[in-house]
Amino acid sequence: MRGIFITFEGIDGCGKTTQAVVLKKRLEAIGHKVIFAREPGGTKISEMIREILLSADNVEMDPVTESILLAASRSQLTKEIIMPALDEGKVVICDRYFDSTIAYQGYGRGLDITWLRELNRVATYELVPHLTFLIDLSVEKCRERMYGKKFDRLEQEDDIFLRKIREGYLSLSKEEIGRYIVVEGDKSIAKIEDIIWKETQKRLKEFY
Ligand code: ADP
Ligand code: TYD
């Protein structure tokens, strides 16, 4: 594979999407071809699965069902979009990838992490991001940023659930220091942009 795969992670409202969009623009400005995708979703089939996952009506969804649906959405996105783009030498930026499942369904919902890793090893065709930005921010500050937004099923969870996820992400970042860059989310949008840009340029130099 010739392209570089960059993912953004963190709890809801931490600022991932804001930063992912800026990074795409900056990379395009220096001549890279960039594909952007969000999870769950990103293909026709994956967006249909997203509807099922996020529908506020589906309150009875079982956590194992949820994990398998997330993995199904991910395998379709990986095969249909991410792998071909990387083969063509493009940069792929993904707003969430399998680390979200380890954090939310594993640390958050308490499902077996070994099983979730195995499920995702298959669903991703063993593809691992080259670089993952974890935007770390307190649950309280994330909530402030989400104020007024209509919550989907997965965003209706309580603060205890989100705190477990935040801690889970921080543990994951310590397990893979080479891949994860932890960015403090309470800095200004512009400051975070600069940190992310510096780190990305460093990686691009090593990679291409
Ligand atoms: P996520 O994708 O992680 O849910 P978003 O990027 O959608 O988060 O940001 C959530 C809200 O917070 C948006 O209104 C966005 O403009 C705002 N926001 C993002 N980053 C910052 C920041 N560093 N400081 C203040 N507000 C921010
Ligand atoms: P979304 O509206 O895309 O939120 P965000 O902008 O915060 O990414 O909703 C995605 C929701 O799905 C979010 O609450 C996190 C959750 N999710 C999981 O629980 N596990 C996963 O593997 C993924 C990809 C998302």
Tab-separated table of C-alpha atoms in Angstrom, residues 40 46-73 101 104-105 109 111 115 152-157 161:
chain	number	residue	atom	x	y	z
A	40	PRO	CA	-20.037	4.391	11.097
A	46	SER	CA	-22.347	1.448	5.617
A	47	GLU	CA	-24.652	4.501	5.718
A	48	MET	CA	-27.650	2.146	5.842
A	49	ILE	CA	-26.048	0.348	8.774
A	50	ARG	CA	-25.363	3.763	10.388
A	51	GLU	CA	-29.088	4.534	10.264
A	52	ILE	CA	-29.856	1.345	12.208
A	53	LEU	CA	-27.073	2.015	14.715
A	54	LEU	CA	-27.926	5.634	15.457
A	55	SER	CA	-31.712	5.588	15.239
A	56	ALA	CA	-33.071	6.822	18.581
A	57	ASP	CA	-35.890	4.243	18.137
A	58	ASN	CA	-33.530	1.284	18.500
A	59	VAL	CA	-33.181	1.520	22.279
A	60	GLU	CA	-33.338	-2.270	22.662
A	61	MET	CA	-30.162	-2.864	20.620
A	62	ASP	CA	-27.919	-5.463	22.235
A	63	PRO	CA	-24.203	-4.467	22.619
A	64	VAL	CA	-23.028	-7.550	20.676
A	65	THR	CA	-25.438	-6.711	17.838
A	66	GLU	CA	-24.118	-3.155	17.962
A	67	SER	CA	-20.475	-4.319	17.726
A	68	ILE	CA	-21.176	-6.634	14.803
A	69	LEU	CA	-23.063	-3.910	12.920
A	70	LEU	CA	-20.175	-1.490	13.498
A	71	ALA	CA	-17.749	-4.123	12.206
A	72	ALA	CA	-19.967	-4.751	9.159
A	73	SER	CA	-20.057	-1.047	8.337
A	101	THR	CA	-15.097	0.098	19.032
A	104	TYR	CA	-16.943	2.478	23.296
A	105	GLN	CA	-18.018	-1.179	23.123
A	109	ARG	CA	-19.996	-1.213	27.434
A	111	LEU	CA	-17.562	-6.295	26.143
A	115	TRP	CA	-13.137	-10.682	21.024
A	152	ASP	CA	-28.648	10.159	18.440
A	153	ARG	CA	-28.963	6.799	20.223
A	154	LEU	CA	-25.243	6.433	20.886
A	155	GLU	CA	-24.888	9.995	22.127
A	156	GLN	CA	-27.641	9.628	24.734
A	157	GLU	CA	-25.328	7.827	27.132
A	161	PHE	CA	-20.115	5.791	30.254
